[in-house]
mmCIF file of C-alpha atoms in Angstrom:
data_model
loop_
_atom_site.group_PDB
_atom_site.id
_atom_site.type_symbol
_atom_site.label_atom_id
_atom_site.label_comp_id
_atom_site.label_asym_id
_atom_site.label_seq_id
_atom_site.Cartn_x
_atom_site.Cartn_y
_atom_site.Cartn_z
ATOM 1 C CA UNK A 1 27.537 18.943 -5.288
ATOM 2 C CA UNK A 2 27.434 20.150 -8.674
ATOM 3 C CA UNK A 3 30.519 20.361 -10.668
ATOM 4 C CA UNK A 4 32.430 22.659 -12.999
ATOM 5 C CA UNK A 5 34.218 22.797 -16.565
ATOM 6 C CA UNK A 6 36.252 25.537 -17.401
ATOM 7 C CA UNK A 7 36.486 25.813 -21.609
ATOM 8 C CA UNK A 8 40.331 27.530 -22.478
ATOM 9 C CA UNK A 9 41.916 27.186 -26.063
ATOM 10 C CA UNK A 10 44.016 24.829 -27.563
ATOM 11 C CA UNK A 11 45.840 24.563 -30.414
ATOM 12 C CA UNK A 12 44.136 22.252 -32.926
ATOM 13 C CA UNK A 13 42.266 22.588 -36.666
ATOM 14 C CA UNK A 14 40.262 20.495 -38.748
ATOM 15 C CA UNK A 15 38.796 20.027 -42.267
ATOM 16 C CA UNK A 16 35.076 18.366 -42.514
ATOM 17 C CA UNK A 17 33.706 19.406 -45.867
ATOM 18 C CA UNK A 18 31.110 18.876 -48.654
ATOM 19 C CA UNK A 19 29.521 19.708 -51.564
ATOM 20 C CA UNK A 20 26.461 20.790 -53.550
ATOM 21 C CA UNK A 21 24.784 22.065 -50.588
ATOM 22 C CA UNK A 22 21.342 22.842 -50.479
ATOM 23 C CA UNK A 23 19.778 25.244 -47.698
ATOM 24 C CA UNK A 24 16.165 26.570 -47.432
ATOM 25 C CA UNK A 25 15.318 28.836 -44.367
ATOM 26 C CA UNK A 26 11.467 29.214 -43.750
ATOM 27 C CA UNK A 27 8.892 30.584 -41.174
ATOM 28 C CA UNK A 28 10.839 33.204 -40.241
ATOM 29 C CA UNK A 29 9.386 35.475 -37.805
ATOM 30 C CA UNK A 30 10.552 38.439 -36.006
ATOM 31 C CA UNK A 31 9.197 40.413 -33.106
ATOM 32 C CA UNK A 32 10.388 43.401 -30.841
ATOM 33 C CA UNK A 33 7.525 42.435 -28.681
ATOM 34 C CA UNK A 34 7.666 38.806 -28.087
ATOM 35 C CA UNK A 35 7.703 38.051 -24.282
ATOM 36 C CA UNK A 36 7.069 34.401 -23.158
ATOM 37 C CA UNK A 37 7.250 34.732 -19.511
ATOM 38 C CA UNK A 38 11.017 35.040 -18.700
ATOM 39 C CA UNK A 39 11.836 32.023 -20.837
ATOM 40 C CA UNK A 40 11.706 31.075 -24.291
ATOM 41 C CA UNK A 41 11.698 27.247 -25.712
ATOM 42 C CA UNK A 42 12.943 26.073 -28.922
ATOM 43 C CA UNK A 43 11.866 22.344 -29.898
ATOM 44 C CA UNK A 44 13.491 19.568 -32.385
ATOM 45 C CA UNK A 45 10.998 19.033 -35.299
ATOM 46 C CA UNK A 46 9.999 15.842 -33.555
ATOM 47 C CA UNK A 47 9.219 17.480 -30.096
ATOM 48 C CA UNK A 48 10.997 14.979 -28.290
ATOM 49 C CA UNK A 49 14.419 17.219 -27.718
ATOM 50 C CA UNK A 50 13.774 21.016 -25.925
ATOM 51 C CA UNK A 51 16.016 23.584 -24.627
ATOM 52 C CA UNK A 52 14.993 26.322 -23.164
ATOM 53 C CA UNK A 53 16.977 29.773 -22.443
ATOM 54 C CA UNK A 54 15.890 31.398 -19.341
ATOM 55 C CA UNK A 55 15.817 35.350 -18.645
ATOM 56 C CA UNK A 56 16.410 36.140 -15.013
ATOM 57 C CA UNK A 57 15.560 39.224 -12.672
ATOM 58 C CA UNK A 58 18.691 40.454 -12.663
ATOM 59 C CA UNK A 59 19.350 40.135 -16.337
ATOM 60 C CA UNK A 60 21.356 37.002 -16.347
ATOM 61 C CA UNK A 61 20.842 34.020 -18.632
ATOM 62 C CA UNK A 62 20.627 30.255 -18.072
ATOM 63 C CA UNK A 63 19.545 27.611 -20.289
ATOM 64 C CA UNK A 64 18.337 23.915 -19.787
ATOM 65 C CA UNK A 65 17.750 21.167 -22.109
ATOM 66 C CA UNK A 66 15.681 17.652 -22.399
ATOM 67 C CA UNK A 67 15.352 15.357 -24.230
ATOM 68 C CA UNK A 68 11.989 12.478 -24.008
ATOM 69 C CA UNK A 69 11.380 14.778 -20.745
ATOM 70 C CA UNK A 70 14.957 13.452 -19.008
ATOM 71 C CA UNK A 71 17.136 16.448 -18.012
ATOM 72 C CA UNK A 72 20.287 16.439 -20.324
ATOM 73 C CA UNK A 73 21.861 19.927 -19.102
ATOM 74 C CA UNK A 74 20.312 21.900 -15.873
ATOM 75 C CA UNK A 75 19.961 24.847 -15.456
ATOM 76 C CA UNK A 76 23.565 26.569 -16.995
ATOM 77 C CA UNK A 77 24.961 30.044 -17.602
ATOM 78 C CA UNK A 78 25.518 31.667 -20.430
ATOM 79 C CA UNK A 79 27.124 34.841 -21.478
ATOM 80 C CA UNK A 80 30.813 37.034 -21.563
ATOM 81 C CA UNK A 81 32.557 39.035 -19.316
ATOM 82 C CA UNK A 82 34.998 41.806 -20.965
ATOM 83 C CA UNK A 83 37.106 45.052 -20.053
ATOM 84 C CA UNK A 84 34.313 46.902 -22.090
ATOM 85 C CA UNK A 85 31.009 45.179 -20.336
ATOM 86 C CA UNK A 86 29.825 42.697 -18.873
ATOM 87 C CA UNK A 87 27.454 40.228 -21.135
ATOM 88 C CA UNK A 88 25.962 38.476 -18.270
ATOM 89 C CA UNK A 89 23.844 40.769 -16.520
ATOM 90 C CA UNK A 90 21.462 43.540 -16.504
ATOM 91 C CA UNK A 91 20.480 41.691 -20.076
ATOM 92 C CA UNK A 92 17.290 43.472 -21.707
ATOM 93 C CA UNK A 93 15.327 41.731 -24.647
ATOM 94 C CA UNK A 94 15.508 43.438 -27.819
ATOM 95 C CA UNK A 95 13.969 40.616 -30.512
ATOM 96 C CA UNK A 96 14.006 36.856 -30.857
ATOM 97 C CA UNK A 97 13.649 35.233 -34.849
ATOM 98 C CA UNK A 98 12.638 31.904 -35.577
ATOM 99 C CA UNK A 99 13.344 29.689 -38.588
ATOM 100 C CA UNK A 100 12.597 26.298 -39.795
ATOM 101 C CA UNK A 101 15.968 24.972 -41.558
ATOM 102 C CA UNK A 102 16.439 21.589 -43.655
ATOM 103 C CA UNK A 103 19.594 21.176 -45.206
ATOM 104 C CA UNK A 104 20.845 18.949 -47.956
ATOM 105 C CA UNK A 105 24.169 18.160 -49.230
ATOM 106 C CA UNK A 106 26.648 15.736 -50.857
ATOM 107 C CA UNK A 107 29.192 14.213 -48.487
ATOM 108 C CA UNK A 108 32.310 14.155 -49.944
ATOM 109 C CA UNK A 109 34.063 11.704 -47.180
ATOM 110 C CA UNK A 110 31.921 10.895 -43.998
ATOM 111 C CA UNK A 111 29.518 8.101 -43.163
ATOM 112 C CA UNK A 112 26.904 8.774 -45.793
ATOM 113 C CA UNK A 113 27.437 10.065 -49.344
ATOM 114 C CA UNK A 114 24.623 12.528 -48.877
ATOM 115 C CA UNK A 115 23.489 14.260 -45.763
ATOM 116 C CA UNK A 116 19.445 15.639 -44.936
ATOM 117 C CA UNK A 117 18.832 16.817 -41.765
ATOM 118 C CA UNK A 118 16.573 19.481 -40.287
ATOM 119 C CA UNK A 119 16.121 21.878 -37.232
ATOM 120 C CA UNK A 120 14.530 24.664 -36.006
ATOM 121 C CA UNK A 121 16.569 27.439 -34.978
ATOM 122 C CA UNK A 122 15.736 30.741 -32.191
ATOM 123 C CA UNK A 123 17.898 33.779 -31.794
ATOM 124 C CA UNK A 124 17.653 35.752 -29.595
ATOM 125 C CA UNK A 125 19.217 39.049 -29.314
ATOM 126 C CA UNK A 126 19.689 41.180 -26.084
ATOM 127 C CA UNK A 127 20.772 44.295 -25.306
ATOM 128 C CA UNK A 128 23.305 45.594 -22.737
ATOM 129 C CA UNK A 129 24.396 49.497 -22.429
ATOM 130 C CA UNK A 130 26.725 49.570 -25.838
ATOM 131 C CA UNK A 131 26.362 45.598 -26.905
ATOM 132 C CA UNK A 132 24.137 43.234 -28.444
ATOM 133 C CA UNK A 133 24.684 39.661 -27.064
ATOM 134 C CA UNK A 134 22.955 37.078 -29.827
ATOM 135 C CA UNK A 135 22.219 33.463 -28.849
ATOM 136 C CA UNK A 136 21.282 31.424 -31.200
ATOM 137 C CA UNK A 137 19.860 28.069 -30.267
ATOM 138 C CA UNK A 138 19.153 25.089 -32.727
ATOM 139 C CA UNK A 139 17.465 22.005 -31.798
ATOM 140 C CA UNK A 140 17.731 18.983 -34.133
ATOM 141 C CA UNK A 141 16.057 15.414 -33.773
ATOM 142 C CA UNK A 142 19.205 13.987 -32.570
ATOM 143 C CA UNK A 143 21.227 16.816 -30.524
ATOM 144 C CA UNK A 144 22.041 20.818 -29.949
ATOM 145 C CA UNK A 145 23.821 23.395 -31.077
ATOM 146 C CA UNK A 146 24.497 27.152 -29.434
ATOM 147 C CA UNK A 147 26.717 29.625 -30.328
ATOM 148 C CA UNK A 148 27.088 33.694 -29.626
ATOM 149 C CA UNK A 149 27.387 36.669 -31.717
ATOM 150 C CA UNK A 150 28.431 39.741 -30.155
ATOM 151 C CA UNK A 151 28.227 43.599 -31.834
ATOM 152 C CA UNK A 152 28.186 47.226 -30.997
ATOM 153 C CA UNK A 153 25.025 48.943 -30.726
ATOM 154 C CA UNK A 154 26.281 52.237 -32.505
ATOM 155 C CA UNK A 155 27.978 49.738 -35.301
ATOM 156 C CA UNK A 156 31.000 50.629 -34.397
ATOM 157 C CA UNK A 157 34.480 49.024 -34.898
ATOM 158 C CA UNK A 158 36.873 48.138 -32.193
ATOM 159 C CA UNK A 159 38.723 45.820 -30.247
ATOM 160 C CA UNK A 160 37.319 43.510 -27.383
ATOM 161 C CA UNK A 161 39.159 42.609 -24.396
ATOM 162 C CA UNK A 162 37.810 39.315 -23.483
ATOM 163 C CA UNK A 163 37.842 38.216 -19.723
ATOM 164 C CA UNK A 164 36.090 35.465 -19.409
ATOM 165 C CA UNK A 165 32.839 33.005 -20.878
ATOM 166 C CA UNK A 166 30.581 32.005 -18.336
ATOM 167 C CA UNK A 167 28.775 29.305 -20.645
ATOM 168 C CA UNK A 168 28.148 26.560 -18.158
ATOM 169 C CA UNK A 169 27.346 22.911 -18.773
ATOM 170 C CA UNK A 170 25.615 21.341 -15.622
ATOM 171 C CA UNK A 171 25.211 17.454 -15.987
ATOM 172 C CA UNK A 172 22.707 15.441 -13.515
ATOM 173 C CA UNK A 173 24.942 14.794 -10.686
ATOM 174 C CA UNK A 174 24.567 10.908 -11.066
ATOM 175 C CA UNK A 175 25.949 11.427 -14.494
ATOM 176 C CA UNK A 176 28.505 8.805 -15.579
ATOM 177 C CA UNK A 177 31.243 10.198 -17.557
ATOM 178 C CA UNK A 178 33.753 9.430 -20.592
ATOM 179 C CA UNK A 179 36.419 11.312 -20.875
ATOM 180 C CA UNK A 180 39.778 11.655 -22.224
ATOM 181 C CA UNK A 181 42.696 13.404 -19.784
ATOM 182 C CA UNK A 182 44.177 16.790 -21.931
ATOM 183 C CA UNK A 183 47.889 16.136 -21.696
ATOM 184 C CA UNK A 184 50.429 17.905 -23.195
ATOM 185 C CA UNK A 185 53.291 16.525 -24.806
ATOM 186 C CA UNK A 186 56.062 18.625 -24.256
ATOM 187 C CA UNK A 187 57.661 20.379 -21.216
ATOM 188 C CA UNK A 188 56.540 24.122 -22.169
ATOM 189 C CA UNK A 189 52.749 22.779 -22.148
ATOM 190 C CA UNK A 190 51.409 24.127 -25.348
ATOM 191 C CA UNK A 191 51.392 21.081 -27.489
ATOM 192 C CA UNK A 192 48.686 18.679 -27.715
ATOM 193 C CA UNK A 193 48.065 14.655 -29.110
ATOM 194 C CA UNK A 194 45.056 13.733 -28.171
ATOM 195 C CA UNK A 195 46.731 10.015 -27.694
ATOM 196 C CA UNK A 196 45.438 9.233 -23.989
ATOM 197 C CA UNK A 197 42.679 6.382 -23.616
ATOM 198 C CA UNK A 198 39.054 7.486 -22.438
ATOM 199 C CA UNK A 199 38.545 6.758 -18.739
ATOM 200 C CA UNK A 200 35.043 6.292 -17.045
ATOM 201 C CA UNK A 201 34.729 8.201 -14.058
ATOM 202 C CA UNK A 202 31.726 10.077 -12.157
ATOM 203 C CA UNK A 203 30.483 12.682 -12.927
ATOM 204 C CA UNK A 204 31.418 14.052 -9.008
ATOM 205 C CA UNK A 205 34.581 12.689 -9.567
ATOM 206 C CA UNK A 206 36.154 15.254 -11.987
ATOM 207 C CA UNK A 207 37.865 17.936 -9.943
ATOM 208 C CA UNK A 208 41.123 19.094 -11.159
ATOM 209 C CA UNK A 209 41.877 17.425 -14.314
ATOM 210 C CA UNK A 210 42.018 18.909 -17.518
ATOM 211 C CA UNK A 211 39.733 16.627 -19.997
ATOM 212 C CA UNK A 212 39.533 16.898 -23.731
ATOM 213 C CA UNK A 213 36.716 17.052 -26.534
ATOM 214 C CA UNK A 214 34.499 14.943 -27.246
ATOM 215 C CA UNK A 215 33.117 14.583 -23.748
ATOM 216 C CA UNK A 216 30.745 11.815 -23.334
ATOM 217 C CA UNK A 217 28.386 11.106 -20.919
ATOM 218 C CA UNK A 218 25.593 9.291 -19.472
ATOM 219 C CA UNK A 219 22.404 10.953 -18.419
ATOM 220 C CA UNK A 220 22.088 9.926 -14.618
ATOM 221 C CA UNK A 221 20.684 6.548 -14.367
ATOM 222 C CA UNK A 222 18.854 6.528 -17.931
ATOM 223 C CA UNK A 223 19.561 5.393 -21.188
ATOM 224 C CA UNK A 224 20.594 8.417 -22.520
ATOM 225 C CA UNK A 225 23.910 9.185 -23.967
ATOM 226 C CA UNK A 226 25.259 13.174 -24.170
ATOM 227 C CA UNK A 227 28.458 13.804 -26.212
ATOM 228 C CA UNK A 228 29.920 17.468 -26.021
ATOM 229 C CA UNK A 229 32.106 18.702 -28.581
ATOM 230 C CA UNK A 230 32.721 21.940 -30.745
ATOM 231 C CA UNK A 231 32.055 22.565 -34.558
ATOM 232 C CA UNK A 232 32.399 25.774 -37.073
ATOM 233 C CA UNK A 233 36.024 26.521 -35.745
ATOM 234 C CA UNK A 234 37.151 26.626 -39.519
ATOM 235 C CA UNK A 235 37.115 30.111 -40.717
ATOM 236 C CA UNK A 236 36.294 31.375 -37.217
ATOM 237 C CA UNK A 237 40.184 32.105 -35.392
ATOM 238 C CA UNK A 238 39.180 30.314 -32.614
ATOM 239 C CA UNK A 239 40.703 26.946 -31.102
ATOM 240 C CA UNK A 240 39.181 23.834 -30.039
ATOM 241 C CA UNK A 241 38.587 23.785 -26.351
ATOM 242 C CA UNK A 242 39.306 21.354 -23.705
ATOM 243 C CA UNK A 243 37.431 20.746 -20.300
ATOM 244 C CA UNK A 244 38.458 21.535 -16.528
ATOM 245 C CA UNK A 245 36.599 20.731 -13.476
ATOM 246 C CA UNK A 246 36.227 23.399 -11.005
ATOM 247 C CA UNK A 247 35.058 23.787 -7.978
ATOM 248 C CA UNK A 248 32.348 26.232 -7.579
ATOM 249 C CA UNK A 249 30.474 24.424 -10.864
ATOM 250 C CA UNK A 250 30.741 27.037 -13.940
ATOM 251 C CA UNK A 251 31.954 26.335 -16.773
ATOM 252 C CA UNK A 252 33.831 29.381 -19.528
ATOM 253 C CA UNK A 253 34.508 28.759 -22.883
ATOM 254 C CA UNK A 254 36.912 32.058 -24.343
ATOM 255 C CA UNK A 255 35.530 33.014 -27.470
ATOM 256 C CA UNK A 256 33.817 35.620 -29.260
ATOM 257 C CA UNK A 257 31.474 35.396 -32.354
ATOM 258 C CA UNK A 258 31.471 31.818 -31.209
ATOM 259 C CA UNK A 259 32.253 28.197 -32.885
ATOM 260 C CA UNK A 260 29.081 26.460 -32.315
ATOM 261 C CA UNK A 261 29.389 24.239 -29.060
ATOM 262 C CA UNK A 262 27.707 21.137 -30.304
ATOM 263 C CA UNK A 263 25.785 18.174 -28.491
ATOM 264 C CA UNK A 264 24.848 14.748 -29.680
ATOM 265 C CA UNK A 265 22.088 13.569 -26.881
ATOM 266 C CA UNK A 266 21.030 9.388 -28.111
ATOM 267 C CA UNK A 267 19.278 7.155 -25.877
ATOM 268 C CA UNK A 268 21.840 4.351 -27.520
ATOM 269 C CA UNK A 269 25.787 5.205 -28.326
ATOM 270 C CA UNK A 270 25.509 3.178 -31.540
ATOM 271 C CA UNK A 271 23.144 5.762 -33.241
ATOM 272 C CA UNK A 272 25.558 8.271 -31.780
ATOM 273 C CA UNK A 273 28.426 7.031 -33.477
ATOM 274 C CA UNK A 274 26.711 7.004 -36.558
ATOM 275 C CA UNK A 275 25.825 10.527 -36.039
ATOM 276 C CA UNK A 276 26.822 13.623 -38.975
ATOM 277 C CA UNK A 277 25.845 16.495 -36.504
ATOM 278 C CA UNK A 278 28.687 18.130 -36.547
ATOM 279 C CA UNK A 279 29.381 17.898 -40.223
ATOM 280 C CA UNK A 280 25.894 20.049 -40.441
ATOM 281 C CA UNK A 281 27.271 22.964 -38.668
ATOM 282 C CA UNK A 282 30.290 23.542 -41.426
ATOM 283 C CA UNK A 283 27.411 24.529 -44.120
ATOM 284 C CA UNK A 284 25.208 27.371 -45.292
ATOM 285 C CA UNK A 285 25.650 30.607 -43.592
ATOM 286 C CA UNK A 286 28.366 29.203 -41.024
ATOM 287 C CA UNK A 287 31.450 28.759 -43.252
ATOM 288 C CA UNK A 288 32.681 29.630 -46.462
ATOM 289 C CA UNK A 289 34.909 26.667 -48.364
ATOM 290 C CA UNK A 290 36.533 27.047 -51.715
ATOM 291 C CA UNK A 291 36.973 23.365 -53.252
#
């Protein structure tokens, strides 16, 4: 049986910056008209990492992601559930851009004085009765990245009243897991250290305890390594999140006008620790840093 982690807040900021950044956006294309079956694929420049995000019959989403053709993530749920509407159903297409992104920039502290990476990046926006629900999907030689952005058709301003993200991540079943137990420190339960040692566990043995970021795993009985982790909470008034298994197999994460949720998928955990992913995410359009 599949299982499920919950995403809630926690109290916890960090600093990853750089310098002298250099972004170039190209082959962008937009369309009102674009319909690729009910699904829509968005592939690393080197082909070898896809994810897909899949429109259903009823208007829900799902997405899935490979890479070298072994299942990473199956089939998961995405989208929000507030007082004002519900972002996970009766979802219509309204336009999906694409854009080729490489990104250069001087590391000011990190594993690499400068950093060069490229992606290539989908959004796609749909349309609910008053909201636009935007996911945008990058896929980079080395991992993922999705996030949402969430606005009013009419433009208007307002408060939302959050109930719940559905975003679920669904590893293979014979998944072997690392993970780190999210323990608070004090009686009250709202302080965190992030001082317990990683355990390695099954993936079907995760019910009921509260696990924190990064989450690594490995892919089912392959050589492939998945980390899970956030990036982009600077600037964005959201918290890091940590991980609960439930029961039924979904997994929320409460935010809105998301931090990206970030994954690192490696078929060794050396070149994963060597990884700058999620220093990537803090540049260009994402953040704004005065130095």
């Amino acid at each position: 049986m599949k299982k499920k982690f919950l995403l809630t807040f926690l109290a916890i900021s960090s600093l990853l910056v750089g310098c002298g950044e250099q972004t170039s956006i190209s082959n962008s294309s937009s369309s009102n008209d674009i319909v690729e079956g009910d699904y829509w694929d968005v592939s690393s420049p080197d082909k070898k990492l896809n994810a897909r995000v899949i429109l259903q019959d009823d208007g829900s989403l799902k997405y899935s992601i490979k890479k070298n053709n072994i299942t990473v993530i199956e089939d998961s749920t995405l989208g929000f559930s507030f007082q004002e509407a519900n972002l996970y159903e009766m979802l219509t297409l309204e336009n999906i851009e694409r854009n080729e992104i490489n990104v250069i920039y001087d590391n000011i502290s990190g594993k690499s004085s400068q950093v060069e990476a490229s992606c290539n990046e989908m959004k796609i926006k749909f349309k609910e009765y008053a909201f636009y629900l935007t996911v945008t999907m990058r896929a980079y030689d080395d991992g993922y990245a999705f996030k949402y952005d969430i606005e009013s058709i009419d433009n208007a301003k307002g408060t939302f009243h959050i109930e719940n993200e559905l975003t679920t991540f669904t590893l293979p079943e014979d998944s072997i897991t690392w993970n780190m137990p999210y323990k608070t420190i004090n009686g009250k339960g709202n302080f965190f250290a992030y001082e317990e040692v990683y355990q390695r566990r099954k993936a079907t043995n995760l019910y009921g305890r509260q696990l924190s970021m990064p989450f690594i795993y490995q892919v089912g009985d392959n050589e492939m390594y998945s980390l899970i982790t956030e990036s982009n909470l600077i600037g964005s008034g959201f918290y890091g999140s940590f991980l609960e298994c439930k029961e039924d197999g979904s997994t929320a994460l409460q935010t809105i006008h998301s931090p990206y949720k970030l994954f690192i998928a490696q078929p060794l955990l050396l070149k994963m620790i060597l990884n700058y992913l999620i220093h990537l995410l803090l540049h260009g359009e994402w953040v704004l840093l005065d130095l």
